[in-house]
PDB file of C-alpha atoms in Angstrom:
ATOM      1  CA  MET A   1      88.592 -13.838 -13.304  1.00  0.00           C
ATOM      2  CA  PHE A   2      91.104 -11.782 -15.221  1.00  0.00           C
ATOM      3  CA  LYS A   3      94.659 -12.570 -14.181  1.00  0.00           C
ATOM      4  CA  PHE A   4      97.274  -9.817 -14.390  1.00  0.00           C
ATOM      5  CA  ASN A   5     100.773  -9.526 -13.001  1.00  0.00           C
ATOM      6  CA  MET A   6     100.275  -5.831 -12.485  1.00  0.00           C
ATOM      7  CA  PRO A   7     102.886  -3.385 -11.278  1.00  0.00           C
ATOM      8  CA  ALA A   8     102.227  -1.232  -8.244  1.00  0.00           C
ATOM      9  CA  GLY A   9      99.379   1.189  -8.761  1.00  0.00           C
ATOM     10  CA  GLU A  10      97.438  -1.124 -11.051  1.00  0.00           C
ATOM     11  CA  HIS A  11      95.813  -3.299  -8.402  1.00  0.00           C
ATOM     12  CA  ALA A  12      92.155  -3.135  -7.426  1.00  0.00           C
ATOM     13  CA  SER A  13      91.094  -0.851  -4.602  1.00  0.00           C
ATOM     14  CA  ALA A  14      90.725  -2.770  -1.364  1.00  0.00           C
ATOM     15  CA  GLY A  15      87.256  -1.402  -0.644  1.00  0.00           C
ATOM     16  CA  ARG A  16      85.617  -2.908  -3.722  1.00  0.00           C
ATOM     17  CA  SER A  17      84.260  -6.449  -3.826  1.00  0.00           C
ATOM     18  CA  ILE A  18      85.557  -7.967  -7.047  1.00  0.00           C
ATOM     19  CA  GLU A  19      83.895 -11.260  -6.144  1.00  0.00           C
ATOM     20  CA  SER A  20      80.409  -9.796  -6.652  1.00  0.00           C
ATOM     21  CA  CYS A  21      81.198  -6.858  -8.935  1.00  0.00           C
ATOM     22  CA  GLU A  22      82.558  -7.426 -12.448  1.00  0.00           C
ATOM     23  CA  ILE A  23      82.560  -3.759 -13.500  1.00  0.00           C
ATOM     24  CA  ASP A  24      82.707  -0.741 -11.187  1.00  0.00           C
ATOM     25  CA  VAL A  25      82.634   2.750 -12.695  1.00  0.00           C
ATOM     26  CA  ARG A  26      83.102   5.882 -10.580  1.00  0.00           C
ATOM     27  CA  GLY A  27      82.836   9.503 -11.703  1.00  0.00           C
ATOM     28  CA  LEU A  28      83.471   8.741 -15.372  1.00  0.00           C
ATOM     29  CA  SER A  29      83.484  11.840 -17.565  1.00  0.00           C
ATOM     30  CA  LYS A  30      84.384  12.501 -21.174  1.00  0.00           C
ATOM     31  CA  SER A  31      84.544  15.797 -23.017  1.00  0.00           C
ATOM     32  CA  PHE A  32      85.328  16.510 -26.640  1.00  0.00           C
ATOM     33  CA  GLY A  33      86.591  20.059 -26.475  1.00  0.00           C
ATOM     34  CA  ARG A  34      83.884  21.979 -24.617  1.00  0.00           C
ATOM     35  CA  ASN A  35      81.261  19.342 -25.306  1.00  0.00           C
ATOM     36  CA  ALA A  36      80.723  17.181 -22.208  1.00  0.00           C
ATOM     37  CA  VAL A  37      79.416  13.815 -23.441  1.00  0.00           C
ATOM     38  CA  LEU A  38      79.687  11.977 -20.107  1.00  0.00           C
ATOM     39  CA  ASN A  39      79.376  13.745 -16.778  1.00  0.00           C
ATOM     40  CA  GLY A  40      80.262  11.849 -13.609  1.00  0.00           C
ATOM     41  CA  VAL A  41      78.802   8.450 -14.472  1.00  0.00           C
ATOM     42  CA  ASP A  42      78.645   5.823 -11.705  1.00  0.00           C
ATOM     43  CA  LEU A  43      77.792   2.250 -12.679  1.00  0.00           C
ATOM     44  CA  THR A  44      78.254  -1.217 -11.221  1.00  0.00           C
ATOM     45  CA  VAL A  45      77.641  -4.495 -13.041  1.00  0.00           C
ATOM     46  CA  LYS A  46      77.599  -7.841 -11.255  1.00  0.00           C
ATOM     47  CA  LYS A  47      79.041 -11.047 -12.634  1.00  0.00           C
ATOM     48  CA  GLY A  48      76.646 -12.725 -15.029  1.00  0.00           C
ATOM     49  CA  GLU A  49      74.339  -9.713 -15.165  1.00  0.00           C
ATOM     50  CA  ALA A  50      72.840  -8.327 -18.379  1.00  0.00           C
ATOM     51  CA  VAL A  51      72.638  -4.524 -18.371  1.00  0.00           C
ATOM     52  CA  ALA A  52      71.068  -2.415 -21.119  1.00  0.00           C
ATOM     53  CA  LEU A  53      72.129   1.204 -21.637  1.00  0.00           C
ATOM     54  CA  VAL A  54      69.269   3.248 -23.087  1.00  0.00           C
ATOM     55  CA  GLY A  55      68.683   6.893 -23.946  1.00  0.00           C
ATOM     56  CA  SER A  56      68.197   9.310 -26.802  1.00  0.00           C
ATOM     57  CA  ASN A  57      70.781   9.931 -29.525  1.00  0.00           C
ATOM     58  CA  GLY A  58      73.698  11.807 -28.014  1.00  0.00           C
ATOM     59  CA  ALA A  59      72.949  10.664 -24.462  1.00  0.00           C
ATOM     60  CA  GLY A  60      76.426   9.114 -24.167  1.00  0.00           C
ATOM     61  CA  LYS A  61      75.614   5.390 -24.384  1.00  0.00           C
ATOM     62  CA  SER A  62      78.180   4.415 -27.014  1.00  0.00           C
ATOM     63  CA  THR A  63      80.818   6.722 -25.556  1.00  0.00           C
ATOM     64  CA  LEU A  64      80.380   5.117 -22.142  1.00  0.00           C
ATOM     65  CA  LEU A  65      80.748   1.623 -23.560  1.00  0.00           C
ATOM     66  CA  ARG A  66      83.950   2.548 -25.384  1.00  0.00           C
ATOM     67  CA  CYS A  67      85.400   4.374 -22.392  1.00  0.00           C
ATOM     68  CA  LEU A  68      85.144   1.205 -20.305  1.00  0.00           C
ATOM     69  CA  LEU A  69      87.878  -0.367 -22.456  1.00  0.00           C
ATOM     70  CA  ARG A  70      89.636   2.919 -23.238  1.00  0.00           C
ATOM     71  CA  LEU A  71      88.754   2.638 -26.909  1.00  0.00           C
ATOM     72  CA  ILE A  72      87.969   6.263 -26.146  1.00  0.00           C
ATOM     73  CA  GLU A  73      90.094   7.739 -23.366  1.00  0.00           C
ATOM     74  CA  PRO A  74      87.956   9.197 -20.545  1.00  0.00           C
ATOM     75  CA  THR A  75      88.640  12.719 -19.349  1.00  0.00           C
ATOM     76  CA  GLU A  76      88.437  11.599 -15.733  1.00  0.00           C
ATOM     77  CA  GLY A  77      87.061   8.861 -13.522  1.00  0.00           C
ATOM     78  CA  SER A  78      87.772   5.283 -12.507  1.00  0.00           C
ATOM     79  CA  VAL A  79      86.885   1.944 -14.107  1.00  0.00           C
ATOM     80  CA  GLN A  80      87.516  -1.349 -12.323  1.00  0.00           C
ATOM     81  CA  MET A  81      87.023  -4.484 -14.379  1.00  0.00           C
ATOM     82  CA  GLY A  82      87.720  -7.974 -13.082  1.00  0.00           C
ATOM     83  CA  GLY A  83      89.901  -6.532 -10.345  1.00  0.00           C
ATOM     84  CA  ALA A  84      91.985  -4.322 -12.647  1.00  0.00           C
ATOM     85  CA  GLU A  85      92.030  -0.528 -12.545  1.00  0.00           C
ATOM     86  CA  VAL A  86      91.573   0.026 -16.268  1.00  0.00           C
ATOM     87  CA  MET A  87      92.793   3.625 -16.248  1.00  0.00           C
ATOM     88  CA  ALA A  88      96.132   2.566 -14.747  1.00  0.00           C
ATOM     89  CA  LEU A  89      96.870  -0.329 -17.107  1.00  0.00           C
ATOM     90  CA  ASN A  90      99.859  -0.065 -19.392  1.00  0.00           C
ATOM     91  CA  ARG A  91      99.533  -0.982 -23.058  1.00  0.00           C
ATOM     92  CA  SER A  92     100.365  -4.652 -22.546  1.00  0.00           C
ATOM     93  CA  HIS A  93      97.931  -5.169 -19.679  1.00  0.00           C
ATOM     94  CA  LEU A  94      95.224  -3.185 -21.472  1.00  0.00           C
ATOM     95  CA  ARG A  95      95.571  -5.444 -24.494  1.00  0.00           C
ATOM     96  CA  LYS A  96      95.261  -8.473 -22.204  1.00  0.00           C
ATOM     97  CA  LEU A  97      92.070  -7.075 -20.694  1.00  0.00           C
ATOM     98  CA  ARG A  98      90.570  -6.300 -24.106  1.00  0.00           C
ATOM     99  CA  SER A  99      91.365  -9.828 -25.275  1.00  0.00           C
ATOM    100  CA  GLU A 100      88.957 -11.183 -22.671  1.00  0.00           C
ATOM    101  CA  VAL A 101      86.097  -8.821 -23.484  1.00  0.00           C
ATOM    102  CA  GLY A 102      84.054  -9.567 -26.599  1.00  0.00           C
ATOM    103  CA  PHE A 103      82.721  -6.547 -28.492  1.00  0.00           C
ATOM    104  CA  VAL A 104      79.917  -6.692 -31.059  1.00  0.00           C
ATOM    105  CA  PHE A 105      79.587  -3.511 -33.096  1.00  0.00           C
ATOM    106  CA  GLN A 106      76.536  -2.149 -34.879  1.00  0.00           C
ATOM    107  CA  LYS A 107      78.255  -2.302 -38.287  1.00  0.00           C
ATOM    108  CA  HIS A 108      79.715  -5.803 -37.830  1.00  0.00           C
ATOM    109  CA  ASN A 109      83.348  -4.609 -38.150  1.00  0.00           C
ATOM    110  CA  LEU A 110      84.123  -7.648 -40.306  1.00  0.00           C
ATOM    111  CA  VAL A 111      86.525  -7.982 -43.255  1.00  0.00           C
ATOM    112  CA  PRO A 112      84.103  -8.123 -46.232  1.00  0.00           C
ATOM    113  CA  ARG A 113      86.334  -9.963 -48.723  1.00  0.00           C
ATOM    114  CA  LEU A 114      87.243 -12.747 -46.302  1.00  0.00           C
ATOM    115  CA  SER A 115      85.126 -15.792 -45.547  1.00  0.00           C
ATOM    116  CA  ALA A 116      82.854 -16.140 -42.542  1.00  0.00           C
ATOM    117  CA  LEU A 117      85.220 -18.767 -41.106  1.00  0.00           C
ATOM    118  CA  THR A 118      88.287 -16.549 -41.496  1.00  0.00           C
ATOM    119  CA  ASN A 119      86.501 -13.637 -39.823  1.00  0.00           C
ATOM    120  CA  VAL A 120      85.605 -15.865 -36.885  1.00  0.00           C
ATOM    121  CA  LEU A 121      89.221 -17.043 -36.647  1.00  0.00           C
ATOM    122  CA  HIS A 122      90.193 -13.402 -36.152  1.00  0.00           C
ATOM    123  CA  GLY A 123      88.448 -13.650 -32.788  1.00  0.00           C
ATOM    124  CA  ALA A 124      91.323 -15.795 -31.539  1.00  0.00           C
ATOM    125  CA  GLN A 125      94.077 -13.380 -32.575  1.00  0.00           C
ATOM    126  CA  SER A 126      93.826 -11.463 -29.304  1.00  0.00           C
ATOM    127  CA  ARG A 127      94.934 -14.635 -27.505  1.00  0.00           C
ATOM    128  CA  LYS A 128      98.152 -14.779 -29.526  1.00  0.00           C
ATOM    129  CA  ARG A 129     101.356 -12.829 -29.712  1.00  0.00           C
ATOM    130  CA  GLY A 130     103.241 -11.845 -32.793  1.00  0.00           C
ATOM    131  CA  PRO A 131     102.190 -10.380 -36.167  1.00  0.00           C
ATOM    132  CA  ARG A 132      98.421  -9.960 -36.492  1.00  0.00           C
ATOM    133  CA  VAL A 133      98.286  -9.771 -40.298  1.00  0.00           C
ATOM    134  CA  TRP A 134      97.299 -12.976 -42.090  1.00  0.00           C
ATOM    135  CA  TRP A 135      98.123 -15.095 -39.048  1.00  0.00           C
ATOM    136  CA  HIS A 136      94.831 -16.972 -39.636  1.00  0.00           C
ATOM    137  CA  MET A 137      96.591 -18.734 -42.517  1.00  0.00           C
ATOM    138  CA  LEU A 138      98.631 -20.508 -39.822  1.00  0.00           C
ATOM    139  CA  ALA A 139      95.629 -21.358 -37.625  1.00  0.00           C
ATOM    140  CA  THR A 140      95.745 -24.845 -36.142  1.00  0.00           C
ATOM    141  CA  ALA A 141      93.230 -27.574 -36.898  1.00  0.00           C
ATOM    142  CA  GLY A 142      91.902 -27.170 -33.365  1.00  0.00           C
ATOM    143  CA  GLU A 143      91.326 -23.457 -33.877  1.00  0.00           C
ATOM    144  CA  ARG A 144      89.486 -24.092 -37.123  1.00  0.00           C
ATOM    145  CA  GLN A 145      87.285 -26.658 -35.407  1.00  0.00           C
ATOM    146  CA  GLU A 146      86.534 -24.170 -32.642  1.00  0.00           C
ATOM    147  CA  ALA A 147      85.663 -21.493 -35.204  1.00  0.00           C
ATOM    148  CA  MET A 148      83.321 -23.914 -36.954  1.00  0.00           C
ATOM    149  CA  ARG A 149      81.641 -24.676 -33.625  1.00  0.00           C
ATOM    150  CA  CYS A 150      81.106 -20.953 -33.072  1.00  0.00           C
ATOM    151  CA  LEU A 151      79.519 -20.656 -36.518  1.00  0.00           C
ATOM    152  CA  GLN A 152      77.366 -23.680 -35.757  1.00  0.00           C
ATOM    153  CA  LEU A 153      76.147 -22.007 -32.559  1.00  0.00           C
ATOM    154  CA  VAL A 154      74.830 -19.067 -34.589  1.00  0.00           C
ATOM    155  CA  GLY A 155      73.393 -21.336 -37.283  1.00  0.00           C
ATOM    156  CA  LEU A 156      75.880 -20.475 -40.022  1.00  0.00           C
ATOM    157  CA  SER A 157      78.158 -23.485 -40.430  1.00  0.00           C
ATOM    158  CA  HIS A 158      76.733 -23.934 -43.945  1.00  0.00           C
ATOM    159  CA  VAL A 159      78.148 -20.557 -45.085  1.00  0.00           C
ATOM    160  CA  ALA A 160      81.575 -20.934 -43.453  1.00  0.00           C
ATOM    161  CA  GLU A 161      83.464 -20.558 -46.739  1.00  0.00           C
ATOM    162  CA  GLN A 162      81.335 -17.746 -48.175  1.00  0.00           C
ATOM    163  CA  ARG A 163      82.674 -14.204 -48.302  1.00  0.00           C
ATOM    164  CA  VAL A 164      81.061 -11.946 -45.744  1.00  0.00           C
ATOM    165  CA  ASP A 165      80.099  -9.363 -48.374  1.00  0.00           C
ATOM    166  CA  ARG A 166      77.800 -11.991 -49.919  1.00  0.00           C
ATOM    167  CA  LEU A 167      75.871 -12.573 -46.694  1.00  0.00           C
ATOM    168  CA  SER A 168      72.740 -10.790 -45.515  1.00  0.00           C
ATOM    169  CA  GLY A 169      72.896  -8.189 -42.761  1.00  0.00           C
ATOM    170  CA  GLY A 170      71.498 -10.638 -40.228  1.00  0.00           C
ATOM    171  CA  GLN A 171      73.979 -13.319 -41.245  1.00  0.00           C
ATOM    172  CA  SER A 172      76.869 -10.854 -41.023  1.00  0.00           C
ATOM    173  CA  GLN A 173      75.881  -9.861 -37.503  1.00  0.00           C
ATOM    174  CA  ARG A 174      75.742 -13.542 -36.554  1.00  0.00           C
ATOM    175  CA  VAL A 175      79.296 -13.922 -37.863  1.00  0.00           C
ATOM    176  CA  ALA A 176      80.290 -10.981 -35.646  1.00  0.00           C
ATOM    177  CA  ILE A 177      78.741 -12.743 -32.652  1.00  0.00           C
ATOM    178  CA  ALA A 178      80.587 -15.968 -33.521  1.00  0.00           C
ATOM    179  CA  ARG A 179      83.850 -14.023 -33.777  1.00  0.00           C
ATOM    180  CA  ALA A 180      83.270 -12.516 -30.328  1.00  0.00           C
ATOM    181  CA  LEU A 181      82.571 -15.979 -28.877  1.00  0.00           C
ATOM    182  CA  MET A 182      85.828 -17.192 -30.447  1.00  0.00           C
ATOM    183  CA  GLN A 183      87.649 -14.860 -28.053  1.00  0.00           C
ATOM    184  CA  ARG A 184      86.389 -16.999 -25.156  1.00  0.00           C
ATOM    185  CA  PRO A 185      85.363 -13.817 -23.350  1.00  0.00           C
ATOM    186  CA  ARG A 186      84.220 -13.395 -19.789  1.00  0.00           C
ATOM    187  CA  ILE A 187      82.454 -10.120 -20.519  1.00  0.00           C
ATOM    188  CA  MET A 188      80.552  -9.134 -23.651  1.00  0.00           C
ATOM    189  CA  PHE A 189      79.912  -5.575 -24.835  1.00  0.00           C
ATOM    190  CA  ALA A 190      77.567  -4.772 -27.708  1.00  0.00           C
ATOM    191  CA  ASP A 191      76.851  -1.373 -29.246  1.00  0.00           C
ATOM    192  CA  GLU A 192      73.395  -1.332 -30.876  1.00  0.00           C
ATOM    193  CA  PRO A 193      73.921  -4.937 -32.026  1.00  0.00           C
ATOM    194  CA  VAL A 194      70.737  -5.139 -34.135  1.00  0.00           C
ATOM    195  CA  ALA A 195      70.073  -1.487 -35.020  1.00  0.00           C
ATOM    196  CA  SER A 196      71.125  -1.978 -38.658  1.00  0.00           C
ATOM    197  CA  LEU A 197      68.789  -4.959 -39.181  1.00  0.00           C
ATOM    198  CA  ASP A 198      65.137  -5.097 -40.154  1.00  0.00           C
ATOM    199  CA  PRO A 199      62.740  -5.796 -37.242  1.00  0.00           C
ATOM    200  CA  ASN A 200      62.330  -9.518 -37.907  1.00  0.00           C
ATOM    201  CA  ALA A 201      66.054 -10.187 -38.358  1.00  0.00           C
ATOM    202  CA  GLY A 202      66.848  -7.930 -35.404  1.00  0.00           C
ATOM    203  CA  GLU A 203      64.527  -9.850 -33.113  1.00  0.00           C
ATOM    204  CA  GLU A 204      65.974 -13.181 -34.201  1.00  0.00           C
ATOM    205  CA  VAL A 205      69.599 -12.093 -33.796  1.00  0.00           C
ATOM    206  CA  MET A 206      68.975 -10.394 -30.444  1.00  0.00           C
ATOM    207  CA  ARG A 207      67.282 -13.460 -28.997  1.00  0.00           C
ATOM    208  CA  LEU A 208      70.085 -15.719 -30.239  1.00  0.00           C
ATOM    209  CA  PHE A 209      72.774 -13.373 -28.932  1.00  0.00           C
ATOM    210  CA  VAL A 210      71.365 -13.070 -25.410  1.00  0.00           C
ATOM    211  CA  ASP A 211      70.598 -16.796 -25.179  1.00  0.00           C
ATOM    212  CA  LEU A 212      74.229 -17.600 -26.036  1.00  0.00           C
ATOM    213  CA  ILE A 213      75.488 -15.079 -23.475  1.00  0.00           C
ATOM    214  CA  ARG A 214      73.236 -16.376 -20.698  1.00  0.00           C
ATOM    215  CA  SER A 215      74.023 -20.028 -21.427  1.00  0.00           C
ATOM    216  CA  ARG A 216      77.700 -19.248 -20.782  1.00  0.00           C
ATOM    217  CA  GLY A 217      77.130 -17.159 -17.669  1.00  0.00           C
ATOM    218  CA  LEU A 218      78.820 -14.143 -19.261  1.00  0.00           C
ATOM    219  CA  THR A 219      78.398 -10.565 -18.132  1.00  0.00           C
ATOM    220  CA  LEU A 220      76.691  -8.433 -20.791  1.00  0.00           C
ATOM    221  CA  VAL A 221      76.536  -4.667 -21.229  1.00  0.00           C
ATOM    222  CA  TYR A 222      74.870  -3.375 -24.381  1.00  0.00           C
ATOM    223  CA  THR A 223      73.371  -0.199 -25.778  1.00  0.00           C
ATOM    224  CA  SER A 224      69.941  -0.158 -27.356  1.00  0.00           C
ATOM    225  CA  HIS A 225      67.459   2.253 -28.898  1.00  0.00           C
ATOM    226  CA  SER A 226      64.737  -0.346 -28.367  1.00  0.00           C
ATOM    227  CA  VAL A 227      63.177  -0.020 -24.929  1.00  0.00           C
ATOM    228  CA  ARG A 228      61.305  -3.263 -25.562  1.00  0.00           C
ATOM    229  CA  HIS A 229      64.566  -5.129 -26.194  1.00  0.00           C
ATOM    230  CA  ALA A 230      66.054  -3.575 -23.075  1.00  0.00           C
ATOM    231  CA  LEU A 231      63.113  -4.701 -20.955  1.00  0.00           C
ATOM    232  CA  GLU A 232      62.955  -8.187 -22.456  1.00  0.00           C
ATOM    233  CA  TYR A 233      66.630  -9.109 -22.667  1.00  0.00           C
ATOM    234  CA  SER A 234      68.268  -7.436 -19.664  1.00  0.00           C
ATOM    235  CA  ASP A 235      68.265  -7.786 -15.895  1.00  0.00           C
ATOM    236  CA  ARG A 236      68.769  -4.048 -15.431  1.00  0.00           C
ATOM    237  CA  VAL A 237      68.152  -0.955 -17.488  1.00  0.00           C
ATOM    238  CA  VAL A 238      70.399   2.088 -17.059  1.00  0.00           C
ATOM    239  CA  GLY A 239      69.053   5.254 -18.637  1.00  0.00           C
ATOM    240  CA  LEU A 240      71.348   8.078 -19.711  1.00  0.00           C
ATOM    241  CA  ARG A 241      70.366  11.634 -20.487  1.00  0.00           C
ATOM    242  CA  ALA A 242      72.848  14.361 -21.429  1.00  0.00           C
ATOM    243  CA  GLY A 243      75.745  12.235 -20.204  1.00  0.00           C
ATOM    244  CA  LYS A 244      74.299  11.487 -16.770  1.00  0.00           C
ATOM    245  CA  VAL A 245      72.620   8.414 -15.306  1.00  0.00           C
ATOM    246  CA  GLU A 246      68.951   9.323 -14.889  1.00  0.00           C
ATOM    247  CA  LEU A 247      67.702   5.880 -13.882  1.00  0.00           C
ATOM    248  CA  ASP A 248      69.054   2.520 -12.833  1.00  0.00           C
ATOM    249  CA  SER A 249      66.343  -0.063 -12.329  1.00  0.00           C
ATOM    250  CA  ARG A 250      65.666  -3.739 -12.602  1.00  0.00           C
ATOM    251  CA  SER A 251      63.878  -4.237 -15.893  1.00  0.00           C
ATOM    252  CA  SER A 252      60.939  -5.863 -14.105  1.00  0.00           C
ATOM    253  CA  ASP A 253      60.472  -2.730 -11.966  1.00  0.00           C
ATOM    254  CA  LEU A 254      60.871  -0.097 -14.673  1.00  0.00           C
ATOM    255  CA  SER A 255      57.983   2.362 -14.921  1.00  0.00           C
ATOM    256  CA  ALA A 256      56.714   4.570 -17.727  1.00  0.00           C
ATOM    257  CA  ASP A 257      57.422   7.652 -15.597  1.00  0.00           C
ATOM    258  CA  ALA A 258      61.054   6.622 -15.265  1.00  0.00           C
ATOM    259  CA  LEU A 259      61.346   6.205 -19.023  1.00  0.00           C
ATOM    260  CA  ARG A 260      59.833   9.642 -19.611  1.00  0.00           C
ATOM    261  CA  ARG A 261      62.640  11.176 -17.576  1.00  0.00           C
ATOM    262  CA  ILE A 262      65.248  10.064 -20.074  1.00  0.00           C
ATOM    263  CA  TYR A 263      63.288  10.433 -23.305  1.00  0.00           C
ATOM    264  CA  GLY A 264      61.055  13.346 -22.349  1.00  0.00           C
TER     265      GLY A 264
END
């Protein structure tokens, strides 16, 4: 569980069970000017659960994911994560929270001219204080061994010293997954983690990613345009339409009629 020495006003609400609920979202809204992207979203995610956010382009999936960590500031609403009221956290406590949540982006978000190993080492920087630029040059032998283990987990130890811009798209996304694992996260977020890959590479990376998450008992929330991936790799599917939750169902119980409500 996340551990914070939080000032008054930043503690979890007494009525919420943080033992069974990892993430608890209430009335979350976000507007850009007059454009309401999220409109009163409620969502709960249990510890160790894998939840897929699905919906058409513009439904609010990516915005919701980013609002959970205040990468985008919500207009209103409440987010509890690991017992912390995210909206009340100061900068220091927010950084601490983010350090324990891995985030895999659609476009890798890697440093192209640096090696795969160095990019993975960046995953540990959130656990450290002090200057964040070039600190990897001072990484300990233990940290380098850990980074190599993360690369080995995604099948890329043989390209550890290669620059990322010389890797394939699938390899680059595996490096991004290894970097997220290097954070030693409790929760993992992923925004369209395989959307930029061809179908074969996407299937391979998605299977690897979810297997690694499940083997560690991590909580996973990810967005996906692929309904098949959502059904196959998640415990629950949450469907968004025009910024509202239109369905919330166990993947094994999801019906075609329910899907039509969010895509139709």
